Tab-separated table of C-alpha atoms and ligand atoms in Angstrom:
chain	number	residue	atom	x	y	z
A	30	UNK	CA	-0.190	50.275	20.535
A	31	UNK	CA	-1.253	52.806	17.869
A	32	UNK	CA	0.231	56.214	18.590
A	33	UNK	CA	2.862	54.772	20.987
A	34	UNK	CA	6.415	56.057	20.533
A	35	UNK	CA	8.719	53.432	18.886
A	36	UNK	CA	10.946	53.099	21.970
A	37	UNK	CA	7.964	52.519	24.296
A	38	UNK	CA	6.539	50.005	21.836
A	39	UNK	CA	9.813	48.118	21.846
A	40	UNK	CA	9.890	48.060	25.655
A	41	UNK	CA	6.274	46.894	25.821
A	42	UNK	CA	7.041	44.053	23.393
A	43	UNK	CA	9.998	42.967	25.487
A	44	UNK	CA	7.952	43.026	28.648
A	45	UNK	CA	5.033	40.974	27.245
A	46	UNK	CA	5.833	37.317	27.964
A	47	UNK	CA	9.525	36.606	28.149
A	48	UNK	CA	10.471	32.932	28.089
A	49	UNK	CA	11.180	31.759	31.595
A	50	UNK	CA	13.767	29.259	30.370
A	51	UNK	CA	15.962	29.686	27.286
A	52	UNK	CA	18.296	26.934	26.083
A	53	UNK	CA	21.062	27.646	23.578
A	54	UNK	CA	23.052	25.423	21.218
A	55	UNK	CA	26.152	27.576	20.800
A	56	UNK	CA	27.309	26.512	17.344
A	57	UNK	CA	29.766	27.998	14.869
A	58	UNK	CA	32.930	28.623	16.911
A	59	UNK	CA	35.056	26.492	14.564
A	60	UNK	CA	33.838	28.210	11.388
A	61	UNK	CA	34.254	31.628	13.000
A	62	UNK	CA	37.911	30.834	13.717
A	63	UNK	CA	38.459	29.275	10.286
A	64	UNK	CA	37.155	32.417	8.571
A	65	UNK	CA	39.931	34.292	10.354
A	66	UNK	CA	42.588	31.706	9.543
A	67	UNK	CA	42.922	30.814	13.218
A	68	UNK	CA	42.763	27.462	15.090
A	69	UNK	CA	39.369	26.233	16.276
A	70	UNK	CA	40.224	26.941	19.904
A	71	UNK	CA	40.459	30.622	19.075
A	72	UNK	CA	36.762	30.402	18.169
A	73	UNK	CA	35.909	28.618	21.412
A	74	UNK	CA	37.695	31.347	23.401
A	75	UNK	CA	35.637	34.005	21.612
A	76	UNK	CA	32.564	31.856	22.316
A	77	UNK	CA	33.333	31.867	26.035
A	78	UNK	CA	33.313	35.688	26.017
A	79	UNK	CA	29.829	35.592	24.473
A	80	UNK	CA	28.624	33.284	27.233
A	81	UNK	CA	29.544	36.008	29.707
A	82	UNK	CA	27.633	38.675	27.736
A	83	UNK	CA	24.494	36.562	27.273
A	84	UNK	CA	24.341	35.510	30.948
A	85	UNK	CA	24.608	39.174	31.948
A	86	UNK	CA	21.761	40.120	29.609
A	87	UNK	CA	19.269	37.669	31.170
A	88	UNK	CA	17.917	39.646	34.165
A	89	UNK	CA	16.901	42.694	32.078
A	90	UNK	CA	15.191	40.459	29.534
A	91	UNK	CA	13.208	38.586	32.165
A	92	UNK	CA	14.983	35.271	31.483
A	93	UNK	CA	15.375	33.375	34.777
A	94	UNK	CA	16.773	30.111	33.447
A	95	UNK	CA	19.491	29.840	30.818
A	96	UNK	CA	20.861	26.467	29.727
A	97	UNK	CA	23.838	26.292	27.382
A	98	UNK	CA	25.253	23.332	25.471
A	99	UNK	CA	29.003	23.445	26.093
A	100	UNK	CA	30.131	19.890	25.279
A	101	UNK	CA	28.117	16.944	23.996
A	102	UNK	CA	28.570	13.219	24.534
A	103	UNK	CA	29.516	13.147	20.827
A	104	UNK	CA	32.157	15.911	21.044
A	105	UNK	CA	34.782	13.383	22.261
A	106	UNK	CA	35.141	12.460	18.567
A	107	UNK	CA	37.029	15.727	17.966
A	108	UNK	CA	40.833	15.809	17.927
A	109	UNK	CA	42.641	15.327	21.203
A	110	UNK	CA	43.999	18.872	20.889
A	111	UNK	CA	40.517	20.393	20.581
A	112	UNK	CA	39.031	18.294	23.396
A	113	UNK	CA	41.928	19.105	25.752
A	114	UNK	CA	41.688	22.792	24.785
A	115	UNK	CA	37.964	22.857	25.513
A	116	UNK	CA	38.438	21.184	28.908
A	117	UNK	CA	41.114	23.761	29.761
A	118	UNK	CA	38.751	26.527	28.651
A	119	UNK	CA	35.972	25.209	30.929
A	120	UNK	CA	38.388	25.117	33.895
A	121	UNK	CA	39.564	28.653	33.180
A	122	UNK	CA	35.994	29.888	32.744
A	123	UNK	CA	35.059	28.587	36.203
A	124	UNK	CA	38.217	29.987	37.826
A	125	UNK	CA	37.850	33.387	36.162
A	126	UNK	CA	34.086	33.852	36.383
A	127	UNK	CA	33.238	32.322	39.776
A	128	UNK	CA	33.413	35.562	41.721
A	129	UNK	CA	31.453	37.589	39.182
A	130	UNK	CA	28.765	34.897	38.900
A	131	UNK	CA	28.426	34.801	42.681
A	132	UNK	CA	28.175	38.580	42.997
A	133	UNK	CA	25.689	38.960	40.165
A	134	UNK	CA	23.237	36.471	41.672
A	135	UNK	CA	23.754	33.641	39.188
A	136	UNK	CA	23.197	30.108	40.404
A	137	UNK	CA	25.227	27.657	38.335
A	138	UNK	CA	24.404	24.004	37.773
A	139	UNK	CA	25.986	21.445	35.486
A	140	UNK	CA	24.121	18.681	33.670
A	141	UNK	CA	25.599	15.697	31.852
A	142	UNK	CA	27.597	12.646	32.840
A	143	UNK	CA	30.571	13.612	35.006
A	144	UNK	CA	32.120	10.140	35.026
A	145	UNK	CA	34.237	10.714	31.915
A	146	UNK	CA	35.351	14.223	32.883
A	147	UNK	CA	38.771	14.817	34.427
A	148	UNK	CA	38.675	15.014	38.263
A	149	UNK	CA	40.171	18.534	38.451
A	150	UNK	CA	37.346	19.837	36.225
A	151	UNK	CA	34.679	17.982	38.229
A	152	UNK	CA	36.120	19.477	41.438
A	153	UNK	CA	35.784	22.987	39.974
A	154	UNK	CA	32.215	22.246	38.836
A	155	UNK	CA	31.300	21.074	42.359
A	156	UNK	CA	32.972	24.167	43.802
A	157	UNK	CA	31.005	26.563	41.556
A	158	UNK	CA	27.699	24.796	42.222
A	159	UNK	CA	28.256	25.032	45.965
A	160	UNK	CA	29.524	28.596	45.832
A	161	UNK	CA	26.434	29.860	43.994
A	162	UNK	CA	23.850	27.551	45.604
A	163	UNK	CA	22.090	30.391	47.445
A	164	UNK	CA	21.719	32.591	44.354
A	165	UNK	CA	18.356	32.930	42.677
A	166	UNK	CA	18.484	35.824	40.199
A	167	UNK	CA	19.469	33.791	37.135
A	168	UNK	CA	19.809	30.012	36.946
A	169	UNK	CA	22.630	29.140	34.561
A	170	UNK	CA	22.880	25.471	33.609
A	171	UNK	CA	25.922	24.321	31.675
A	172	UNK	CA	25.553	21.053	29.766
A	173	UNK	CA	28.940	19.332	29.830
A	174	UNK	CA	29.408	15.814	28.464
A	175	UNK	CA	25.668	15.974	27.951
A	176	UNK	CA	23.485	14.022	25.523
A	177	UNK	CA	19.695	13.816	25.666
A	178	UNK	CA	19.610	10.086	24.978
A	179	UNK	CA	22.365	9.455	27.486
A	180	UNK	CA	20.468	11.459	30.122
A	181	UNK	CA	17.215	9.548	29.545
A	182	UNK	CA	19.128	6.248	29.583
A	183	UNK	CA	20.829	7.101	32.887
A	184	UNK	CA	17.461	8.193	34.336
A	185	UNK	CA	15.790	4.950	33.186
A	186	UNK	CA	18.630	2.916	34.724
A	187	UNK	CA	18.218	4.613	38.096
A	188	UNK	CA	14.456	4.271	37.930
A	189	UNK	CA	14.848	0.564	37.119
A	190	UNK	CA	17.024	0.158	40.233
A	191	UNK	CA	14.301	1.801	42.341
A	192	UNK	CA	11.694	-0.557	40.863
A	193	UNK	CA	13.969	-3.584	41.420
A	194	UNK	CA	14.477	-2.528	45.050
A	195	UNK	CA	10.690	-2.388	45.517
A	196	UNK	CA	10.624	1.351	46.216
A	197	UNK	CA	8.607	2.241	43.095
A	198	UNK	CA	5.612	0.307	41.769
A	199	UNK	CA	6.159	-0.175	37.983
A	200	UNK	CA	2.451	0.375	37.326
A	201	UNK	CA	2.706	3.788	38.995
A	202	UNK	CA	5.482	5.037	36.683
A	203	UNK	CA	4.429	8.191	34.826
A	204	UNK	CA	6.290	10.799	32.757
A	205	UNK	CA	6.664	12.826	35.968
A	206	UNK	CA	8.277	9.841	37.707
A	207	UNK	CA	10.905	9.540	34.985
A	208	UNK	CA	11.455	13.326	34.912
A	209	UNK	CA	12.438	13.196	38.597
A	210	UNK	CA	15.470	11.102	37.589
A	211	UNK	CA	16.673	13.431	34.847
A	212	UNK	CA	19.671	15.755	35.349
A	213	UNK	CA	17.218	18.641	34.889
A	214	UNK	CA	14.843	17.528	37.676
A	215	UNK	CA	15.120	20.944	39.384
A	216	UNK	CA	14.548	23.008	36.240
A	217	UNK	CA	11.397	24.011	34.363
A	218	UNK	CA	11.209	22.821	30.741
A	219	UNK	CA	12.733	25.234	28.216
A	220	UNK	CA	10.262	27.596	26.548
A	221	UNK	CA	12.666	28.570	23.791
A	222	UNK	CA	15.622	26.779	22.201
A	223	UNK	CA	18.031	28.861	20.113
A	224	UNK	CA	20.649	27.411	17.777
A	225	UNK	CA	23.241	29.605	16.124
A	226	UNK	CA	25.264	29.095	12.914
A	227	UNK	CA	22.500	28.233	10.459
A	228	UNK	CA	22.137	24.531	11.290
A	229	UNK	CA	18.509	23.483	11.874
A	230	UNK	CA	18.900	20.424	14.100
A	231	UNK	CA	18.815	19.755	17.826
A	232	UNK	CA	21.827	17.424	18.097
A	233	UNK	CA	20.695	15.407	21.114
A	234	UNK	CA	20.064	18.487	23.305
A	235	UNK	CA	17.289	18.405	25.957
A	236	UNK	CA	15.264	15.882	23.922
A	237	UNK	CA	12.741	15.121	26.662
A	238	UNK	CA	12.487	18.637	28.056
A	239	UNK	CA	11.976	20.439	24.722
A	240	UNK	CA	8.774	18.605	23.776
A	241	UNK	CA	6.836	21.891	23.631
A	242	UNK	CA	9.654	24.394	23.250
A	243	UNK	CA	9.669	27.010	20.522
A	244	UNK	CA	12.739	26.969	18.259
A	245	UNK	CA	14.809	29.772	16.747
A	246	UNK	CA	17.531	28.912	14.270
A	247	UNK	CA	19.721	31.910	13.457
A	248	UNK	CA	22.573	32.191	10.944
A	249	UNK	CA	24.900	34.099	13.265
A	250	UNK	CA	27.994	32.175	14.364
A	251	UNK	CA	28.091	31.914	18.163
A	252	UNK	CA	31.119	34.236	18.688
A	253	UNK	CA	29.160	36.961	16.816
A	254	UNK	CA	25.916	36.447	18.782
A	255	UNK	CA	25.308	39.679	20.686
A	256	UNK	CA	23.054	40.636	23.587
A	257	UNK	CA	21.118	42.780	21.064
A	258	UNK	CA	20.317	39.788	18.863
A	259	UNK	CA	19.380	37.805	21.971
A	260	UNK	CA	16.972	40.612	22.993
A	261	UNK	CA	15.375	40.594	19.519
A	262	UNK	CA	14.772	36.848	19.721
A	263	UNK	CA	13.251	37.206	23.189
A	264	UNK	CA	10.946	39.953	21.872
A	265	UNK	CA	9.852	37.733	18.934
A	266	UNK	CA	9.066	34.923	21.363
A	267	UNK	CA	6.477	37.214	23.015
A	268	UNK	CA	4.522	37.275	19.741
A	269	UNK	CA	4.261	33.503	19.408
A	270	UNK	CA	1.083	31.679	20.230
A	271	UNK	CA	1.743	28.546	22.242
A	272	UNK	CA	-0.955	25.898	22.327
A	273	UNK	CA	0.800	22.891	23.923
A	274	UNK	CA	-1.198	20.539	21.710
A	275	UNK	CA	-4.509	22.246	22.487
A	276	UNK	CA	-6.535	24.635	20.319
A	277	UNK	CA	-6.653	28.422	20.184
A	278	UNK	CA	-8.566	29.843	23.183
B	22	LIG	C1	30.106	24.264	18.728
B	22	LIG	O1	30.809	24.958	17.714
B	22	LIG	C2	30.630	24.624	20.008
B	22	LIG	C3	31.165	23.780	20.925
B	22	LIG	C4	31.268	22.320	20.729
B	22	LIG	C5	31.738	24.268	22.171
B	22	LIG	C6	30.927	25.300	22.875
B	22	LIG	C7	31.839	25.956	23.783
B	22	LIG	C8	31.910	27.277	23.990
B	22	LIG	C9	30.988	28.281	23.467
B	22	LIG	C10	33.053	27.703	24.811
B	22	LIG	C11	32.770	28.258	26.099
B	22	LIG	C12	31.744	27.624	26.950
B	22	LIG	C13	31.730	27.815	28.266
B	22	LIG	C14	30.651	27.261	29.081
B	22	LIG	C15	32.787	28.571	28.935
B	22	LIG	P1	31.660	24.124	16.671
B	22	LIG	O2	33.027	23.993	17.193
B	22	LIG	O3	30.971	22.828	16.367
B	22	LIG	O4	31.636	25.077	15.430
B	22	LIG	P2	31.627	24.627	13.898
B	22	LIG	O5	30.325	23.934	13.652
B	22	LIG	O6	31.710	25.938	13.185
B	22	LIG	O7	32.813	23.749	13.682
């Protein structure tokens, strides 16, 4: 790299080894709104605009899979006003963005338990999944009423039914067998998990899948998280040495 112009060096760093799959815990919407003396939903609306920007940034950064944590199995504990506002925001996001997502090659999937979600939202989720099913440029997965423990529990329940029905031999059950029953069965494991807003915890997100993920905790509140900051994090990832429990080659 010595003697390389700064711009070329930057490009080379970005091109090195981008994470194939990035997962993001989009935290800090409430505090962002509070700092402006506005209701929490104002922060979530600003957060939705950032989702758009970050999804659009993925192809140039070499990120093929993006998974975002939109609503957790624990978020039902929030006020009825906030929960209803978030559900309305998810519906509007699908209605407003569907066409653009389709035309920009984004395939959308949802993970999480749909049983507790309102039918008109589930219908829109099904619609968007079907609409974008042929796309392959970027795979956007939105975790909605998602919890890692809940996902593993639901997977174990379905696996247990298969064993009880005699279709799976219990002695043949491996980690791969269980993974086939997870909501994420069609996705690679995340290489990088980002959490915004300065909190250093994973809050029940992709517990099984993130076993060997790298983590980035940044102080930025989600509505302030720009495509530039995302690109910097992706570049830093290229400098990490991943050993997956082994030793340095
Ligand atoms: C956490 O911030 C954020 C959420 C629970 C909601 C995430 C939702 C969005 C970013 C809205 C748009 C999403 C889509 C897919 C359209 P917080 O409210 O816990 O913030 P705080 O910790 O500052 O209170």
